[in-house]
Amino acid sequence: MHVSRSLNPTLINPSFYTVMEQRKEDLTRRPLYVYDLPTDILRTLARKDDSGDDPDEYIASSSQTSNIDAEDANPGGSGGSKSCSFCGVTSHTVEEQKSHIRSDLHGYNLKQRLRGAKPVTEVDFEKLIENLDESLSGSDSSDSEDDTNKSSRKETTLSALLKSQAAISSRNSQDEDDFPRKRKQGSGKSPLIWFTTPALPSNTYLGIYRAIFTNAELENERVIQEIISRKQLPSMPPNKLMTNSNIPTPEAYKGPHIFLCMIGGGHFAAMVVSLTPKQTRNAPTGSITKEAIVLAHKTFHRYTTRRKQGGSQSANDSANGAAHSAGSSLRRYNEQALTDEVRALLQEWKSMIDTSELVFIRASGNTNRRTLFGPYDGQVLRQNDPRSRGFPFNTRRATQNELMRSFVELTRVKVQEVDEAATAAAKVSAEDYARKQASAKARRNQQLDPEEHQLSEEEETALLHTTQIQSLIRRSRLPALLSYLKSNDLSPDFLFYPPDSQQNHHAPTSLHLSASQSSAPLVTGLLIKGDANPTLLNNNGRTAFDLAGDRSTRDAFRVARSELGETKWDWEAAHVPAAISRGDAESRIAREKAESVKEEEQRRKQEEARLKIEGPKIIENVPLGKAAVRGRALVLGQVQKTAQEKREEESKGLTPEMRLRLDRERRARAAEERMKRS
């Protein structure tokens, strides 16, 4: 019999796993409360072996591998329709799932997915936004404000975070993957402590937040199971609390309780919650449920944040100077009023805060921190208080509902089912992803290596000469161009560098570029004084003469052929026509100018004669501009009235009141037109 008792229970009872699954379903039907755990779980609770895989790492690896593979697998087995593969978050109810979808964490991970970066967990995201200056704190429940303001606030928070990351990345010249590595500095401990129990299947773990333990308790993690047993509290009967006021009764005040506080974006919420649950019965014959006891709660809201811009007025004054608008004055007044109200409330609750076991505070930005931590006379909260700690998860706007949600999240035991095979596969995928990222980064560094593309001394010199020569040609500086070529011992047929650029491909020499610019003086100077070769071809097989854009530039080639002689160059290969003398070219230019002047005079005479006989041409049914309308009215003998004359004519016979009304309507219409144009 003794041997049979030591055997594995699964060998005795084949339905052992079925019983375990049924027990798990019974336990997880309602959230497990840290301070009131079932007896069988409390007696068998054991710390998870540190040598094994951490469920937190499994969750993170599952969310990261979702960016690698296109398959939306759920290796944890606890997801289903209420899990988010981007963030690795599992929701217990549809309301929690909807709340997560509207959260900044989900929006940020979506942007990370679009950028090909890794998602972040709730704790990492909270660390990301805690150093940002105070702004509107994101989405919230629909009973606070309208959906339009919620979406703008969410976008403002996300854009502020992305801009901050871009600034840090540009300053340090680091990759996006370096940012998560920075957040891992510090203790490196998971925000959750994981436990196992024989009352549940072997692949099911229970997680409890470290934040609900004091510093002294965390120093003795080896006996953390005994600490959890000592923290168990009996439920309070319904007749213990006999008042509905915010001031607790002496029985509730003496019990263990915690203080929660949030401030940001002009919103403040504080709450004192008893750790002892209250038993309630929905119906005389219904089941008994347990609810949290709120000993005191208070919320404030002041208009302190600049709409659609984010940030407090004091932060804007510090950065850009004090503004003098009515809105800025109102925001400054509200900031001081909010500070006074918050400090007065903290002083009123001082006795409850001093006796609280833990103090949870979320205060983003220097202004909000000064509001709570001062220093000021009669200061209640202090930054060096060992009870003070932040929320180890992402939070939204400071409201009473958000504080209660945070309390439930802190005191709820997380139930995580881990598939060992899926965990191993996720680790392999994460390692492959890390290797791919490392190899891609190495390839990018190799492509951007400056030594591989570093120019030689000859190439740098050629590039400098190319820049100087092309600049002189564009400005038509012939003497300076010839002097530069002579002083640097450069050939007039110097080939521009780099030869594969689009401009140098079309015009590789000074003569080609001068001809394409239709600069006849430069062409003449380069051919006659610079001894440039007109037979050279560009990469398209065209000579400099083929690039000439007007007759004067082409005549410059013919004049050079005449002055240099037929034996100087192969003018036929250069596509230059028969030579002409400089005098012939100048006389032809003068003759063409005289002919154009004569034709213009003849045209004007014909137009004057026609006007004397026919008069000016007036095109009917054609919209005209203001100047054309006035000219047409003058030609037809009509007097064009000014705007003032039109207004005086319209207001004739009107009383002074009617004239004022008419002026207001005119100004309103003018304002509407300006708004439409802008």
XYZ file of C-alpha atoms in Angstrom:
678
model
C 0.000 0.000 0.000
C 2.876 2.275 0.754
C 4.206 1.748 -2.758
C 0.862 2.458 -4.318
C 0.659 5.809 -2.585
C 3.997 6.891 -4.010
C 3.029 6.086 -7.580
C 2.235 8.753 -10.115
C -1.463 9.675 -9.815
C -1.831 9.559 -13.568
C -1.062 5.813 -13.468
C -3.779 5.177 -10.916
C -6.427 7.466 -12.342
C -6.455 7.770 -16.165
C -8.868 10.702 -15.924
C -6.376 12.717 -13.878
C -5.820 15.331 -16.581
C -9.558 15.665 -17.109
C -9.996 16.426 -13.423
C -7.140 18.918 -13.547
C -8.657 20.720 -16.521
C -12.014 20.858 -14.753
C -10.310 22.292 -11.664
C -8.556 24.886 -13.804
C -11.839 25.898 -15.408
C -13.491 26.238 -11.988
C -10.661 28.384 -10.663
C -10.403 30.655 -13.669
C -14.132 31.195 -14.071
C -13.705 34.181 -11.780
C -10.477 36.182 -11.388
C -8.230 34.970 -8.578
C -7.648 37.612 -5.890
C -4.108 37.713 -4.480
C -5.283 38.375 -0.915
C -7.968 35.653 -0.928
C -6.633 32.578 -2.751
C -8.322 29.157 -2.573
C -6.963 26.916 0.157
C -5.767 24.072 -2.094
C -3.768 26.489 -4.270
C -2.357 28.368 -1.289
C -1.091 25.184 0.395
C 0.535 23.794 -2.769
C 1.837 27.057 -4.229
C 5.513 26.835 -5.228
C 7.916 29.271 -6.865
C 8.637 28.421 -10.471
C 12.084 26.926 -11.045
C 14.359 29.753 -12.221
C 16.277 27.359 -14.457
C 13.260 26.862 -16.640
C 11.710 29.135 -19.220
C 10.071 32.287 -17.984
C 6.445 32.705 -19.137
C 7.224 36.403 -19.687
C 9.900 35.447 -22.189
C 7.444 33.128 -23.853
C 4.897 35.929 -24.188
C 7.502 38.341 -25.568
C 8.897 35.798 -28.018
C 5.393 34.949 -29.196
C 4.675 38.602 -29.961
C 8.029 39.043 -31.703
C 7.709 36.023 -33.921
C 4.371 37.315 -35.129
C 6.348 39.993 -36.975
C 8.602 37.382 -38.590
C 6.043 34.923 -39.857
C 2.853 35.780 -41.608
C 1.003 33.075 -39.718
C -1.078 34.267 -36.795
C -0.416 31.280 -34.584
C -1.157 31.288 -30.873
C 1.511 29.086 -29.257
C 0.461 29.926 -25.746
C -2.909 28.365 -26.109
C -4.469 30.997 -23.869
C -5.281 33.476 -26.592
C -8.065 32.661 -28.933
C -10.469 35.363 -30.022
C -9.668 37.542 -26.992
C -5.872 37.630 -27.419
C -3.712 40.186 -29.244
C -0.866 38.622 -31.239
C 0.840 42.017 -31.646
C 1.137 42.830 -27.943
C 1.035 39.357 -26.374
C -1.921 40.376 -24.206
C -4.822 38.081 -23.298
C -8.169 39.638 -22.368
C -10.644 37.875 -20.096
C -13.708 39.788 -21.296
C -14.847 41.520 -24.469
C -14.724 44.894 -22.676
C -11.063 44.377 -21.806
C -10.328 43.416 -25.386
C -12.000 46.557 -26.726
C -10.156 48.660 -24.183
C -6.846 47.175 -25.271
C -7.593 47.810 -28.952
C -8.159 51.518 -28.124
C -5.017 51.763 -25.997
C -1.806 53.523 -26.935
C 0.129 50.270 -26.511
C -1.814 48.561 -29.289
C -1.514 51.583 -31.578
C 2.228 51.805 -30.959
C 2.756 48.109 -31.699
C 0.780 48.480 -34.939
C 3.169 51.251 -36.003
C 6.088 49.035 -34.977
C 4.670 46.280 -37.199
C 4.409 48.665 -40.173
C 8.016 49.766 -39.658
C 9.213 46.173 -39.413
C 10.315 46.632 -35.778
C 9.695 44.474 -32.729
C 6.610 45.027 -30.524
C 6.956 46.082 -26.902
C 5.286 44.842 -23.750
C 3.120 46.917 -21.407
C 5.987 47.465 -18.980
C 8.370 48.552 -21.733
C 5.785 50.924 -23.203
C 5.145 52.486 -19.798
C 8.878 53.123 -19.446
C 8.891 54.688 -22.912
C 6.221 57.266 -22.150
C 7.036 58.027 -18.525
C 9.807 60.482 -19.483
C 7.706 62.389 -21.991
C 6.446 65.793 -20.990
C 2.874 65.782 -19.764
C 0.261 65.683 -22.494
C -3.208 64.332 -23.011
C -3.018 60.816 -21.716
C -4.641 58.878 -24.500
C -7.919 57.109 -24.914
C -10.411 56.531 -22.156
C -13.915 55.333 -21.593
C -16.658 56.866 -23.664
C -18.341 58.548 -20.721
C -15.571 61.094 -20.256
C -15.348 62.899 -23.572
C -16.321 62.470 -27.210
C -14.626 60.107 -29.647
C -13.083 62.906 -31.659
C -11.089 64.190 -28.727
C -10.072 60.641 -27.819
C -8.617 59.906 -31.219
C -6.727 63.200 -31.307
C -5.310 62.566 -27.858
C -4.200 59.098 -28.852
C -2.530 60.378 -31.966
C -0.845 63.154 -30.006
C 0.638 60.734 -27.465
C 1.875 58.329 -30.123
C 3.316 61.099 -32.298
C 5.124 62.598 -29.306
C 6.664 59.215 -28.496
C 7.708 58.579 -32.101
C 9.250 62.051 -32.392
C 11.185 61.494 -29.189
C 12.526 58.183 -30.476
C 13.473 59.748 -33.811
C 15.391 62.518 -32.047
C 17.270 60.027 -29.874
C 18.043 57.860 -32.906
C 19.377 60.818 -34.914
C 21.549 62.043 -32.057
C 23.140 58.711 -31.278
C 23.142 57.326 -34.869
C 21.829 54.015 -33.594
C 19.520 51.428 -35.052
C 15.920 51.015 -33.928
C 16.849 47.734 -32.296
C 19.204 49.555 -29.915
C 16.290 51.262 -28.166
C 14.772 48.119 -26.596
C 18.227 47.080 -25.387
C 18.500 50.327 -23.412
C 15.227 49.622 -21.621
C 16.546 46.281 -20.409
C 19.177 47.958 -18.249
C 18.589 47.852 -14.508
C 17.480 44.937 -12.369
C 16.303 42.959 -15.399
C 13.586 41.283 -13.330
C 10.179 40.482 -14.719
C 7.282 42.534 -13.303
C 5.567 39.239 -12.466
C 6.608 36.424 -10.129
C 5.525 33.063 -11.505
C 4.312 30.104 -9.454
C 3.218 26.547 -10.056
C 0.757 24.356 -8.200
C -0.189 20.674 -8.462
C -3.820 21.763 -8.402
C -3.440 22.922 -11.992
C -1.910 21.284 -15.099
C 1.894 21.281 -15.250
C 2.023 23.762 -18.126
C -0.152 26.326 -16.306
C 1.526 29.086 -14.296
C 0.209 31.702 -11.878
C 1.694 35.208 -11.989
C 1.633 37.867 -9.256
C 2.956 41.409 -9.665
C 6.135 42.220 -7.738
C 4.768 45.710 -7.087
C 2.266 44.498 -4.465
C 5.114 43.301 -2.226
C 7.103 45.650 -0.018
C 10.841 46.100 -0.462
C 11.553 44.017 2.627
C 9.384 41.193 1.296
C 11.096 41.255 -2.089
C 14.473 40.855 -0.404
C 13.302 37.456 0.886
C 11.949 35.940 -2.318
C 12.985 32.490 -1.154
C 10.114 32.523 1.350
C 7.708 34.398 -0.905
C 5.140 31.590 -0.522
C 4.983 32.161 3.219
C 4.640 35.901 2.639
C 1.662 35.310 0.340
C 0.083 33.084 2.996
C 0.449 35.823 5.611
C -1.172 38.331 3.244
C -4.423 36.400 3.029
C -7.350 38.391 4.425
C -10.811 37.198 5.422
C -13.730 38.710 3.584
C -15.636 41.451 5.373
C -19.323 40.751 6.058
C -21.792 43.080 4.352
C -22.912 44.724 7.644
C -19.444 46.023 8.504
C -19.701 49.157 6.394
C -22.768 51.134 7.384
C -22.062 54.432 5.575
C -21.827 55.511 1.981
C -19.741 58.644 2.600
C -16.176 59.044 1.414
C -14.869 59.026 5.020
C -14.348 55.377 6.038
C -15.627 53.852 9.230
C -13.073 53.059 11.971
C -13.249 49.312 11.199
C -12.383 49.851 7.547
C -9.783 52.512 8.343
C -7.790 50.178 10.615
C -7.593 47.420 8.022
C -4.869 47.113 5.367
C -5.325 49.472 2.443
C -3.355 51.059 -0.423
C -3.325 54.501 -2.019
C -3.505 54.977 -5.804
C -2.994 58.280 -7.588
C -2.769 59.430 -11.229
C -2.195 62.906 -12.644
C -1.592 64.090 -16.194
C -3.034 66.371 -18.844
C -5.080 68.341 -16.317
C -6.746 65.167 -14.975
C -6.235 64.009 -11.388
C -7.678 60.939 -9.697
C -6.910 59.465 -6.279
C -8.348 56.517 -4.413
C -7.838 54.655 -1.150
C -8.887 51.014 -1.468
C -9.114 48.433 1.294
C -7.343 45.146 0.620
C -10.052 43.273 2.503
C -12.770 42.222 0.027
C -16.443 42.722 0.795
C -19.003 39.972 0.441
C -22.121 40.968 -1.465
C -25.201 39.098 -2.588
C -26.976 40.277 -5.735
C -30.224 38.565 -4.738
C -31.580 37.062 -1.505
C -31.044 33.579 -2.885
C -28.108 34.433 -5.180
C -24.460 33.508 -4.820
C -22.067 35.529 -2.700
C -19.551 37.623 -4.639
C -16.564 39.615 -3.453
C -16.052 43.283 -4.254
C -13.374 45.851 -3.497
C -14.066 48.446 -0.799
C -13.277 52.012 -1.863
C -12.588 53.950 1.308
C -12.187 57.325 -0.402
C -11.957 58.636 -3.949
C -11.717 62.012 -5.645
C -11.179 63.316 -9.181
C -10.299 66.782 -10.497
C -10.093 68.159 -14.009
C -8.766 71.519 -15.141
C -8.106 72.915 -18.604
C -4.299 73.008 -18.543
C -3.296 71.300 -21.802
C -3.032 73.100 -25.130
C -5.605 71.556 -27.449
C -4.294 69.679 -30.519
C -0.715 70.539 -29.525
C -0.137 68.664 -26.292
C 2.017 69.694 -23.382
C 1.185 71.921 -20.464
C 1.238 75.694 -20.606
C 4.170 75.885 -18.190
C 6.217 73.545 -20.398
C 5.445 75.694 -23.438
C 6.398 78.852 -21.532
C 9.709 77.309 -20.529
C 10.495 76.308 -24.109
C 9.148 79.258 -26.142
C 8.612 82.060 -23.645
C 5.480 83.235 -21.921
C 2.491 83.728 -24.214
C 0.042 86.591 -23.607
C -3.196 85.165 -25.006
C -6.395 84.694 -23.067
C -6.133 80.915 -23.373
C -2.599 80.837 -21.980
C -3.622 82.955 -18.992
C -6.546 80.631 -18.325
C -4.311 77.566 -18.499
C -1.776 79.096 -16.092
C -4.551 79.865 -13.630
C -5.948 76.332 -13.938
C -2.517 74.788 -13.383
C -2.123 76.659 -10.106
C -5.713 75.889 -9.096
C -5.203 72.181 -9.817
C -2.002 72.184 -7.763
C -3.784 73.801 -4.810
C -6.720 71.397 -4.996
C -4.501 68.308 -5.208
C -2.309 69.354 -2.282
C -5.342 70.222 -0.180
C -6.825 66.781 -0.861
C -3.560 65.033 0.012
C -3.429 66.968 3.284
C -7.009 65.944 4.056
C -6.176 62.278 3.397
C -2.806 62.413 5.169
C -3.781 59.974 7.927
C -5.010 57.371 5.419
C -1.978 57.826 3.157
C 0.441 57.486 6.071
C -1.149 54.190 7.128
C -1.306 52.762 3.589
C 0.774 49.674 2.957
C 1.698 50.750 -0.587
C 1.448 53.972 -2.589
C 1.002 53.688 -6.377
C 1.616 56.940 -8.281
C 1.623 57.853 -11.946
C 2.833 61.403 -12.608
C 4.272 62.108 -16.053
C 6.177 65.329 -16.600
C 8.013 67.726 -14.334
C 4.955 69.892 -13.646
C 2.877 66.963 -12.391
C 5.760 65.649 -10.284
C 6.189 69.051 -8.643
C 2.476 69.095 -7.891
C 2.705 65.873 -5.895
C 6.251 65.837 -4.563
C 6.899 69.553 -4.189
C 8.856 70.415 -2.230
C 6.300 72.518 -0.344
C 5.196 73.102 3.235
C 3.146 70.233 4.638
C 4.301 67.827 1.931
C 2.499 64.465 2.123
C 4.037 62.379 -0.675
C 7.791 61.969 -1.026
C 9.806 60.488 -3.826
C 12.108 58.554 -1.500
C 9.205 56.834 0.249
C 9.927 53.050 0.118
C 6.192 52.406 -0.291
C 6.008 54.538 -3.444
C 6.058 52.763 -6.795
C 4.644 53.110 -10.286
C 2.102 51.025 -12.125
C 3.849 48.078 -13.845
C 1.533 48.265 -16.860
C 0.140 50.810 -19.291
C -2.477 53.218 -17.935
C -4.844 55.670 -19.553
C -6.389 58.994 -18.530
C -6.678 59.587 -14.799
C -10.270 58.711 -13.864
C -11.946 56.773 -11.085
C -12.698 53.912 -13.476
C -9.045 53.751 -14.506
C -7.912 53.614 -10.878
C -10.311 50.777 -10.154
C -9.173 48.934 -13.275
C -5.561 49.354 -12.150
C -6.374 48.044 -8.673
C -8.047 44.971 -10.150
C -5.110 44.435 -12.483
C -2.612 44.691 -9.614
C -4.434 42.270 -7.330
C -5.537 39.750 -9.956
C -3.523 36.537 -10.333
C -2.466 35.971 -13.945
C -3.130 32.483 -15.279
C -0.846 31.597 -18.189
C -0.803 28.297 -20.043
C 2.470 27.624 -21.844
C 2.980 25.085 -24.590
C 6.544 23.814 -24.175
C 6.864 22.813 -27.821
C 5.575 26.198 -28.956
C 7.985 27.911 -26.557
C 10.944 26.059 -28.040
C 9.759 26.891 -31.560
C 9.341 30.542 -30.601
C 12.877 30.646 -29.223
C 14.259 29.133 -32.411
C 12.310 31.668 -34.484
C 13.569 34.520 -32.300
C 17.158 33.335 -32.704
C 16.719 33.087 -36.473
C 15.219 36.569 -36.517
C 18.159 37.914 -34.497
C 20.631 36.311 -36.893
C 18.794 37.742 -39.899
C 18.784 41.200 -38.316
C 22.492 40.963 -37.538
C 23.362 39.864 -41.071
C 21.172 42.592 -42.595
C 22.817 45.189 -40.391
C 26.257 43.920 -41.393
C 25.304 44.180 -45.064
C 24.051 47.727 -44.580
C 27.242 48.712 -42.814
C 29.261 47.145 -45.596
C 27.300 49.046 -48.232
C 27.672 52.304 -46.337
C 31.378 51.771 -45.571
C 33.069 55.060 -46.481
C 36.384 53.344 -47.241
C 34.811 51.340 -50.019
C 33.589 54.478 -51.823
C 36.411 56.787 -50.856
C 37.748 58.722 -53.849
C 41.395 58.633 -54.759
C 43.472 61.797 -54.882
C 43.290 61.934 -58.692
C 39.511 61.503 -58.634
C 39.090 64.245 -56.034
C 41.240 66.589 -58.139
C 39.257 65.785 -61.297
C 35.985 66.387 -59.447
C 37.246 69.755 -58.200
C 38.323 70.853 -61.681
C 34.990 69.732 -63.122
C 33.049 71.797 -60.618
C 35.111 74.940 -61.225
C 35.081 74.715 -65.040
C 31.337 74.063 -65.264
C 30.647 76.983 -62.933
C 32.687 79.365 -65.126
C 30.956 78.146 -68.297
C 27.475 78.653 -66.829
C 28.411 82.229 -65.907
C 29.984 82.861 -69.369
C 33.366 83.838 -67.860
C 35.640 83.277 -70.877
C 38.809 85.039 -69.605
C 38.536 83.327 -66.212
C 37.965 79.960 -67.908
C 41.038 80.262 -70.127
C 43.112 81.463 -67.169
C 41.965 78.510 -65.026
C 42.873 75.997 -67.735
C 46.306 77.562 -68.208
C 47.175 77.938 -64.515
C 46.249 74.315 -63.727
C 47.911 72.892 -66.873
C 44.618 71.463 -68.067
C 43.826 70.559 -71.625
C 40.900 72.435 -73.248
C 39.529 68.955 -73.959
C 39.555 67.999 -70.247
C 36.942 65.297 -69.617
C 34.528 66.041 -66.817
C 34.279 63.717 -63.788
C 32.399 61.549 -63.062
C 31.822 60.511 -66.664
C 28.714 58.416 -65.869
C 26.606 61.336 -64.590
C 23.746 62.507 -66.773
C 25.178 65.946 -67.539
C 28.710 64.702 -68.233
C 27.306 61.951 -70.425
C 25.675 64.592 -72.637
C 28.434 67.243 -72.463
C 31.783 65.648 -71.483
C 34.035 68.618 -72.459
C 34.049 72.385 -72.090
C 33.267 72.875 -75.799
C 30.283 70.538 -75.654
C 28.894 72.297 -72.585
C 29.411 75.776 -74.102
C 27.648 74.739 -77.310
C 24.734 73.216 -75.396
C 24.459 76.489 -73.407
C 24.265 78.405 -76.772
C 27.178 80.616 -75.702
C 28.799 81.851 -78.950
C 31.597 83.877 -77.220
C 32.704 80.813 -75.230
C 32.703 78.625 -78.369
C 34.798 81.175 -80.280
C 37.271 81.612 -77.393
C 37.709 77.861 -76.791
C 38.243 77.119 -80.513
C 40.518 80.036 -81.414
C 42.295 80.912 -78.138
C 41.995 77.651 -76.241
C 42.694 75.307 -79.155
C 39.763 73.001 -78.298
C 39.133 69.974 -80.525
C 35.709 70.173 -82.284
C 35.866 66.566 -83.532
C 35.427 64.938 -80.104
C 32.213 62.990 -79.630
C 30.072 62.634 -76.537
C 28.656 59.310 -75.352
C 25.755 59.750 -77.766
C 28.124 60.077 -80.755
C 27.470 63.790 -81.290
C 29.991 66.586 -81.771
C 29.907 69.965 -80.091
C 28.458 71.569 -83.273
C 25.510 69.145 -83.092
C 24.646 70.500 -79.629
C 24.505 74.170 -80.721
C 21.038 75.597 -80.125
C 20.950 78.764 -82.229
C 22.413 80.276 -85.435
C 24.898 82.555 -83.686
C 26.535 79.563 -81.947
C 26.687 77.600 -85.185
C 28.181 80.619 -86.962
C 30.884 80.725 -84.268
C 32.059 77.272 -85.439
C 32.092 78.402 -89.074
C 34.043 81.576 -88.229
C 36.597 79.469 -86.321
C 36.953 77.209 -89.366
C 37.642 80.248 -91.462
C 40.246 81.721 -89.090
C 41.985 78.458 -88.134
C 42.145 77.092 -91.645
C 41.024 73.877 -93.248
C 44.106 71.929 -92.149
C 43.737 72.593 -88.422
C 40.945 70.080 -87.801
C 38.862 67.616 -89.756
C 35.915 69.975 -90.019
C 33.840 67.481 -91.952
C 34.169 64.975 -89.078
C 33.182 67.802 -86.724
C 29.997 68.347 -88.845
C 30.869 72.054 -89.287
C 29.510 73.540 -92.575
C 31.500 75.732 -94.962
C 33.579 78.511 -93.436
C 32.464 82.126 -93.334
C 34.454 85.159 -92.347
C 33.791 87.140 -89.219
C 32.676 90.145 -91.292
C 30.183 88.051 -93.230
C 28.759 86.658 -90.018
C 28.433 90.083 -88.432
C 26.924 91.623 -91.563
C 24.366 88.826 -91.766
C 23.432 89.339 -88.133
C 23.047 93.073 -88.731
C 20.999 92.432 -91.872
C 18.676 90.080 -90.014
C 18.183 92.587 -87.217
C 17.368 95.331 -89.721
C 14.854 93.096 -91.460
C 13.147 92.245 -88.182
C 12.921 95.919 -87.249
C 11.473 96.752 -90.663
C 8.881 94.005 -90.386
C 7.848 95.244 -86.952
C 7.417 98.826 -88.187
C 5.350 97.637 -91.125
C 3.117 95.592 -88.839
C 2.509 98.567 -86.560
C 1.588 100.808 -89.506
C -0.926 98.277 -90.765
C -2.446 97.965 -87.290
C -2.787 101.753 -86.910
C -4.488 102.010 -90.298
C -6.903 99.269 -89.397
C -7.778 100.930 -86.066
C -8.583 104.190 -87.844
C -11.030 102.426 -90.147
C -12.498 99.569 -88.045
C -11.791 100.570 -84.464
C -10.614 98.177 -81.746
C -11.660 94.567 -81.931
C -14.061 93.530 -79.179
C -14.627 89.826 -78.611
C -18.123 89.170 -77.302
C -19.104 86.546 -74.702
C -15.569 86.151 -73.408
C -14.789 86.609 -69.693
C -12.467 89.527 -69.142
C -10.263 90.620 -66.283
C -10.776 93.826 -64.301
C -8.381 95.857 -66.431
C -9.943 94.562 -69.654
C -13.436 95.375 -68.382
C -12.450 98.954 -67.585
C -10.782 99.344 -70.988
C -13.817 97.966 -72.764
C -16.149 100.305 -70.865
C -13.989 103.299 -71.806
C -13.965 102.283 -75.487
C -17.751 101.905 -75.515
C -18.214 105.248 -73.792
C -19.365 103.736 -70.529
C -18.120 104.994 -67.165
C -16.985 102.185 -64.857
C -18.170 102.723 -61.290
C -15.861 102.129 -58.381
C -16.666 99.814 -55.477
C -17.372 102.749 -53.180
C -19.783 104.241 -55.707
C -21.592 100.927 -55.985
C -21.958 100.678 -52.199
C -23.309 104.236 -51.982
C -25.824 103.500 -54.719
C -27.012 100.344 -52.923
C -27.468 102.170 -49.609
C -29.543 105.021 -51.003
C -32.855 105.421 -49.200
C -31.872 103.133 -46.314
C -32.121 104.062 -42.665
C -28.915 104.115 -40.528
C -29.933 100.821 -38.888
C -30.445 99.186 -42.286
C -27.083 100.495 -43.494
C -25.325 99.004 -40.432
C -27.027 95.673 -41.062
C -25.986 95.793 -44.723
C -22.363 96.529 -43.726
C -22.354 93.598 -41.318
C -23.626 91.283 -44.030
C -20.920 92.501 -46.425
C -18.214 91.890 -43.837
C -19.589 88.423 -43.063
C -19.594 87.485 -46.761
C -16.056 88.776 -47.136
C -14.927 86.740 -44.147
C -16.553 83.609 -45.586
C -14.760 84.141 -48.887
C -11.425 84.531 -47.114
C -12.034 81.330 -45.155
C -12.861 79.442 -48.354
C -9.682 80.668 -50.049
C -7.530 79.741 -47.058
